[in-house]
Amino acid sequence: MPVRQTMRPSFLITGILAALPAGSLKIATSLQWIEHTPQAYAIENFYNGSSAASLTSGGVFNLAADSSVDLAANAETQGLRVLPDNKNIRLIYVICEAGYRLVASRASGIETLADLRGKRIGTMRGTSAQYFVAKLLETAGVSASDYTIVAGGVCMRAPCGEGTFPQMLADGQIDAFGIWEPAVELGIQALGLDDAVVFQNTSIYREVYSLYTTTEKLADEETRGDIVEFVRALNQTLDVFTNQPESVYSFVADEIGMDAAVVEDVWTEHKWTGTWDESLLDFIVQEDQWLANEDGRAAVSEAELDEFLDESIIAEL
Ligand SMILES: *[C@@H]1O[C@H](CO)[C@@H](O)[C@H](O)[C@H]1NC(C)=O
Ligand SMILES: *[C@@H]1O[C@H](CO)[C@@H](O)[C@H](O)[C@H]1NC(C)=O
Ligand SMILES: *[C@@H]1O[C@H](CO)[C@@H](O)[C@H](O)[C@H]1NC(C)=O
C-alpha cells in the first residue's frame, strides 16, 4: 500500500516501513509539495512493479544515508548539495519544472526588480528558493548583499498563520518573498491584485524537480526493473497531469491539504516534463558553482555533472 503524508516520519520508520515486504520500492520524497504528487498518483493508478511501492517523508539525502531507500525526489538544488560527497547519486527523470515567482508589495514602494534593493525578502536558505531569488535579482543588478533575507514558513491554504510568508507580507513584516507554490499565490491573494507585484523569469530559473537513485540501485537487476516500472507509471501520470488536469486538481489538493481552486490557480506554473534537454547540464553547472561558493567547497567537475544526468532509465521505457 502506498504510504501517504498523513503519517509522520517517525511512525513511518518504526511502523509501516518495517512491515513492508522485502523488495518493495522505497521512495523518499517531501510529502508536502505539489511537485511530489505524481508519485502518489502513479503508485495508486499505474505502477506494476514486482511488489508494492511506498513514499516516505524525506529526500535525496536519504539515498546517501540509508541503503534501503531506492529512489528519491527533490529539487535539483538538493541533488547538487548531496552529490559532492556521494558521487554515486544519479538524476534519472524530471517530474516537474516549476517556475518560481517572487511577489512584492507596492505599499513597500516596489514596482521593478531594482526596487528590491535594501528590502526585506522572505525565502528559505539552502533551498532552490534562495537560489531563485539570487538569480532573479542578479538580472536587475541587485546582489545578495543588497537585501536582507528573512526566514519564514510556507502556507498551503488560507488563512495563512503567523510566521508564514503570505501573512508576513500582508502585515508588512517583509517587503517581498520568493518560493515555490502555493505560498506565492496565497501571498498575492492576501495582498490583493492591486498591491501585488509579481516577478518571474523561467529562462533565468525554474525548479527542476527530479527523481534520483544510486549507481548501486541501477546495477541491481530486480531494483532496476522496478525503477523502470515506476518511471513508466510516472510517464503515464504526467500525461494525465498535462492533458487532463481538471481530473487531478482534487487529488492533488487532498494529498497536500490545499484547496482545489488554488491548485488550479497555480497549475500553469508547473510543467510535467518527464525529461530534459542538453541545456540542463549548463544549468546545473552554473547552479553548482553558486552552491559551491555558498557552502565553501570546490565545484563538481562538468564531466561528473554530465555523469550525474543519467538517461539510461528513460532509454529503457
Ligand atoms: C529573463 O532574463 C533574460 C536574461 O537576463 C532576459 O533576456 C529576458 O528578457 C528576461 N525575461 C523577462 C520576462 O523578464
Ligand atoms: C499497469 O497495468 C495496468 C493493467 O494492465 C495497465 O492499465 C497500465 O497501463 C500498466 N502500467 C504501466 C505503467 O504500464
Ligand atoms: C511518455 O508518454 C508519452 C505519452 O504520454 C509518450 O509519447 C512518450 O513516448 C513516453 N516517453 C517515454 C520515454 O516513454
XYZ file of C-alpha atoms and ligand atoms in Angstrom:
359
model
C 0.000 0.000 0.000
C 1.252 3.484 -0.695
C 2.244 5.265 2.481
C 0.952 8.796 2.458
C 1.655 12.139 4.028
C -0.852 11.713 6.810
C 1.725 9.514 8.570
C 4.510 11.207 10.481
C 8.091 10.292 9.532
C 8.869 8.641 12.870
C 5.783 6.499 12.524
C 6.816 5.547 9.001
C 10.189 4.349 10.134
C 9.093 2.426 13.196
C 5.773 1.212 11.852
C 4.935 0.971 8.197
C 8.358 0.655 6.641
C 9.470 -2.111 8.941
C 6.366 -4.025 7.893
C 6.887 -3.665 4.143
C 7.887 -6.882 2.372
C 11.487 -7.032 1.218
C 11.792 -5.990 -2.379
C 9.257 -3.198 -2.258
C 10.361 0.060 -3.792
C 11.053 2.699 -1.163
C 10.882 6.315 -2.332
C 11.969 9.228 -0.135
C 10.286 12.499 -1.039
C 8.830 15.563 0.537
C 5.159 14.772 1.007
C 4.114 18.412 1.204
C 4.566 19.868 -2.258
C 2.550 19.878 -5.466
C 5.600 18.611 -7.368
C 5.663 15.324 -5.450
C 2.050 14.335 -6.125
C 2.562 12.490 -9.459
C 4.400 9.819 -7.477
C 1.384 9.121 -5.289
C -0.862 9.142 -8.352
C 1.479 6.790 -10.227
C 1.531 4.282 -7.351
C -2.227 4.400 -6.995
C -3.064 4.143 -10.675
C -0.278 2.780 -12.868
C 2.581 1.119 -11.012
C 3.157 -2.554 -11.961
C 6.373 -3.360 -10.131
C 7.297 -6.731 -8.620
C 5.769 -5.625 -5.286
C 4.467 -2.526 -3.521
C 5.989 0.932 -3.809
C 5.798 3.409 -0.949
C 6.508 7.086 -0.398
C 8.277 8.069 2.783
C 8.965 11.564 4.037
C 12.478 12.638 3.082
C 14.526 13.471 0.046
C 17.694 12.832 -1.883
C 19.845 12.960 1.286
C 18.115 9.731 2.379
C 19.586 7.943 -0.652
C 23.024 8.786 0.645
C 22.257 7.889 4.261
C 20.091 4.789 4.016
C 20.751 1.977 1.541
C 17.197 0.664 1.932
C 15.930 3.762 0.080
C 15.710 3.053 -3.665
C 14.572 6.358 -5.120
C 14.213 9.944 -4.002
C 12.547 13.055 -5.369
C 13.766 16.601 -4.745
C 14.636 19.825 -6.486
C 17.883 19.794 -8.489
C 19.338 22.033 -5.764
C 19.171 19.268 -3.161
C 20.592 16.733 -5.615
C 23.526 19.062 -6.217
C 24.045 19.530 -2.488
C 24.238 15.776 -1.869
C 26.352 14.941 -4.926
C 29.811 16.248 -3.890
C 30.079 13.683 -1.075
C 28.060 10.997 -2.852
C 29.202 10.698 -6.432
C 27.064 7.563 -6.870
C 23.833 9.640 -6.946
C 22.124 9.820 -10.347
C 19.350 12.077 -11.613
C 17.234 9.735 -13.757
C 13.992 11.581 -14.504
C 12.469 15.057 -14.301
C 8.995 15.018 -12.778
C 8.259 18.718 -12.917
C 9.762 22.033 -13.920
C 8.262 24.725 -11.730
C 8.538 28.412 -12.491
C 9.008 30.045 -9.115
C 7.617 33.533 -8.558
C 8.513 36.428 -6.301
C 5.684 38.602 -5.006
C 6.332 42.111 -3.686
C 4.170 44.763 -2.144
C 3.541 48.091 -3.897
C 2.988 49.541 -0.422
C 6.738 48.936 0.131
C 7.493 51.087 -2.900
C 8.269 48.231 -5.263
C 7.426 48.403 -8.965
C 10.530 46.861 -10.547
C 13.095 44.252 -9.508
C 15.656 47.020 -8.951
C 13.355 48.460 -6.255
C 14.123 45.375 -4.137
C 17.491 46.868 -3.246
C 17.603 47.401 0.522
C 14.384 45.441 1.109
C 13.440 42.520 3.356
C 12.868 39.426 1.221
C 11.403 36.203 2.552
C 12.845 32.926 1.328
C 14.279 29.648 2.628
C 18.054 29.459 2.870
C 19.836 26.451 1.429
C 16.983 25.658 -0.956
C 16.116 26.171 -4.600
C 14.074 29.200 -3.483
C 17.127 31.096 -2.214
C 18.965 30.344 -5.469
C 15.936 31.538 -7.462
C 15.775 34.828 -5.543
C 19.512 35.397 -6.003
C 19.422 34.662 -9.755
C 16.321 36.735 -10.384
C 17.647 39.803 -8.546
C 21.035 39.497 -10.249
C 19.271 40.237 -13.537
C 18.467 43.691 -12.149
C 21.983 44.184 -10.758
C 20.822 43.562 -7.177
C 23.298 41.296 -5.372
C 22.817 39.277 -2.195
C 24.499 41.951 -0.053
C 21.883 44.477 -1.243
C 18.922 42.882 0.535
C 18.085 41.077 3.779
C 16.825 37.504 3.669
C 14.082 36.865 6.206
C 13.143 33.320 7.262
C 9.536 32.223 7.435
C 7.176 29.375 6.737
C 5.157 28.364 3.734
C 1.401 28.065 3.726
C -0.743 25.562 1.857
C -4.209 27.021 2.496
C -5.689 30.374 3.552
C -5.902 31.804 6.143
C -2.115 31.673 6.462
C -0.897 31.614 10.065
C 1.546 33.783 11.970
C 5.115 33.465 10.683
C 4.165 32.305 7.185
C 5.350 34.369 4.229
C 1.858 35.368 2.970
C 0.902 36.653 6.443
C 4.265 38.440 6.880
C 3.888 40.159 3.501
C 0.284 41.191 4.081
C 1.205 42.617 7.518
C 4.305 44.478 6.262
C 6.903 42.356 8.140
C 8.603 41.676 4.800
C 8.537 43.578 1.505
C 8.565 40.570 -0.812
C 9.095 36.836 -0.863
C 10.045 34.191 -3.391
C 9.464 30.467 -3.008
C 7.559 27.518 -4.501
C 3.780 27.413 -4.774
C 1.194 27.780 -3.415
C 2.684 30.237 -0.887
C 3.266 32.886 -3.577
C -0.265 32.551 -4.934
C -1.638 32.820 -1.384
C 0.591 35.886 -0.857
C -0.828 37.508 -3.992
C -4.348 36.724 -2.846
C -3.642 38.028 0.682
C -2.247 41.314 -0.646
C -4.880 41.780 -3.294
C -4.204 42.184 -7.002
C -3.793 45.978 -6.782
C -0.981 45.804 -4.228
C 0.826 42.695 -5.504
C 3.693 42.920 -7.996
C 4.809 39.540 -9.333
C 8.189 38.715 -10.893
C 9.218 35.562 -12.695
C 11.795 34.604 -15.313
C 11.848 30.905 -16.113
C 14.753 31.319 -18.513
C 16.797 32.507 -15.507
C 15.488 29.934 -13.080
C 12.941 27.148 -12.833
C 12.982 24.363 -10.300
C 13.880 21.040 -11.900
C 12.108 18.653 -9.560
C 13.779 15.329 -10.228
C 13.868 11.632 -9.430
C 17.171 10.237 -8.149
C 18.724 6.883 -7.432
C 22.241 5.471 -6.993
C 24.583 3.559 -9.290
C 24.219 0.561 -6.926
C 20.430 0.528 -7.338
C 20.772 0.855 -11.101
C 23.162 -2.104 -11.143
C 20.779 -4.345 -9.179
C 18.640 -6.167 -11.727
C 15.449 -6.511 -9.683
C 15.555 -2.979 -8.289
C 16.300 -1.593 -11.728
C 13.286 -3.425 -13.137
C 11.054 -1.832 -10.506
C 12.603 1.589 -11.131
C 11.768 1.246 -14.836
C 8.194 0.273 -13.908
C 7.900 3.246 -11.585
C 9.165 5.663 -14.232
C 6.731 4.120 -16.754
C 3.946 4.750 -14.277
C 5.165 8.322 -13.789
C 5.230 8.825 -17.532
C 1.563 7.828 -17.763
C 0.800 10.073 -14.814
C 2.467 13.117 -16.365
C 0.312 12.596 -19.436
C -2.777 12.849 -17.208
C -1.378 15.834 -15.266
C -0.603 17.608 -18.547
C -3.609 16.758 -20.661
C -6.440 16.182 -18.168
C -5.501 18.482 -15.273
C -9.124 19.034 -14.227
C -9.268 15.315 -13.367
C -6.449 15.653 -10.789
C -6.937 19.037 -9.052
C -8.906 17.402 -6.215
C -6.446 14.518 -5.907
C -3.515 16.946 -5.640
C -5.395 19.190 -3.212
C -6.270 16.268 -0.926
C -2.710 14.906 -0.942
C -1.201 18.095 0.418
C -4.003 19.953 2.178
C -4.706 22.620 -0.440
C -7.960 23.959 -1.850
C -8.586 22.557 -5.344
C -9.291 26.084 -6.665
C -5.795 27.212 -5.629
C -4.250 24.098 -7.198
C -5.932 25.206 -10.426
C -4.682 28.810 -9.968
C -1.039 27.675 -9.813
C -1.224 24.775 -12.275
C 0.339 26.678 -15.190
C 3.476 27.342 -13.105
C 4.159 23.591 -13.273
C 5.318 21.784 -16.412
C 5.158 17.994 -16.151
C 8.059 17.460 -18.495
C 9.345 13.929 -17.761
C 12.660 14.505 -19.463
C 15.313 17.110 -20.160
C 17.352 18.560 -22.989
C 21.063 19.331 -23.250
C 20.610 22.792 -21.680
C 20.171 21.133 -18.258
C 23.899 20.410 -17.994
C 24.837 24.068 -18.325
C 22.028 24.997 -15.917
C 23.367 22.680 -13.172
C 26.995 23.633 -13.846
C 26.060 27.243 -13.052
C 23.972 26.319 -10.038
C 26.686 24.041 -8.652
C 29.180 26.889 -8.871
C 26.826 29.115 -6.880
C 26.244 26.366 -4.270
C 29.972 25.610 -4.053
C 30.560 29.261 -3.266
C 27.775 29.320 -0.645
C 28.935 26.082 1.002
C 32.665 26.855 0.773
C 33.527 23.766 -1.256
C 35.022 23.044 -4.667
C 32.656 22.911 -7.647
C 31.911 19.471 -9.088
C 33.546 18.966 -12.479
C 31.428 19.281 -15.597
C 32.302 15.698 -16.539
C 30.918 14.478 -13.198
C 27.782 16.573 -13.561
C 27.316 15.076 -17.013
C 27.515 11.590 -15.483
C 25.077 12.653 -12.748
C 22.448 13.164 -15.516
C 21.716 9.522 -16.323
C 19.342 8.881 -19.221
C 19.626 5.099 -19.109
C 16.230 4.506 -17.448
C 14.391 6.822 -19.844
C 16.090 4.927 -22.685
C 14.541 1.672 -21.385
C 10.939 2.875 -21.272
C 14.663 36.915 -18.463
O 16.047 37.063 -18.375
C 16.696 37.115 -19.634
C 18.186 37.137 -19.382
O 18.517 38.166 -18.477
C 16.207 38.342 -20.388
O 16.820 38.376 -21.650
C 14.693 38.283 -20.522
O 14.231 39.466 -21.103
C 14.043 38.087 -19.176
N 12.636 37.876 -19.346
C 11.724 38.549 -18.689
C 10.317 38.147 -18.930
O 11.999 39.438 -17.910
C -0.062 -1.493 -15.431
O -1.061 -2.458 -15.725
C -2.347 -1.889 -15.994
C -3.311 -3.048 -16.149
O -2.830 -3.974 -17.068
C -2.266 -1.019 -17.242
O -3.511 -0.408 -17.488
C -1.222 0.059 -17.012
O -1.063 0.817 -18.175
C 0.106 -0.569 -16.632
N 1.035 0.487 -16.267
C 2.135 0.743 -16.939
C 2.971 1.845 -16.408
O 2.474 0.140 -17.927
C 5.804 9.033 -22.187
O 4.446 9.057 -22.533
C 4.142 9.732 -23.707
C 2.641 9.728 -23.849
O 2.126 10.478 -22.844
C 4.826 9.091 -24.863
O 4.540 9.794 -26.051
C 6.311 9.079 -24.610
O 6.955 8.386 -25.618
C 6.624 8.449 -23.292
N 8.013 8.627 -23.015
C 8.840 7.638 -22.904
C 10.249 7.994 -22.677
O 8.448 6.505 -22.983
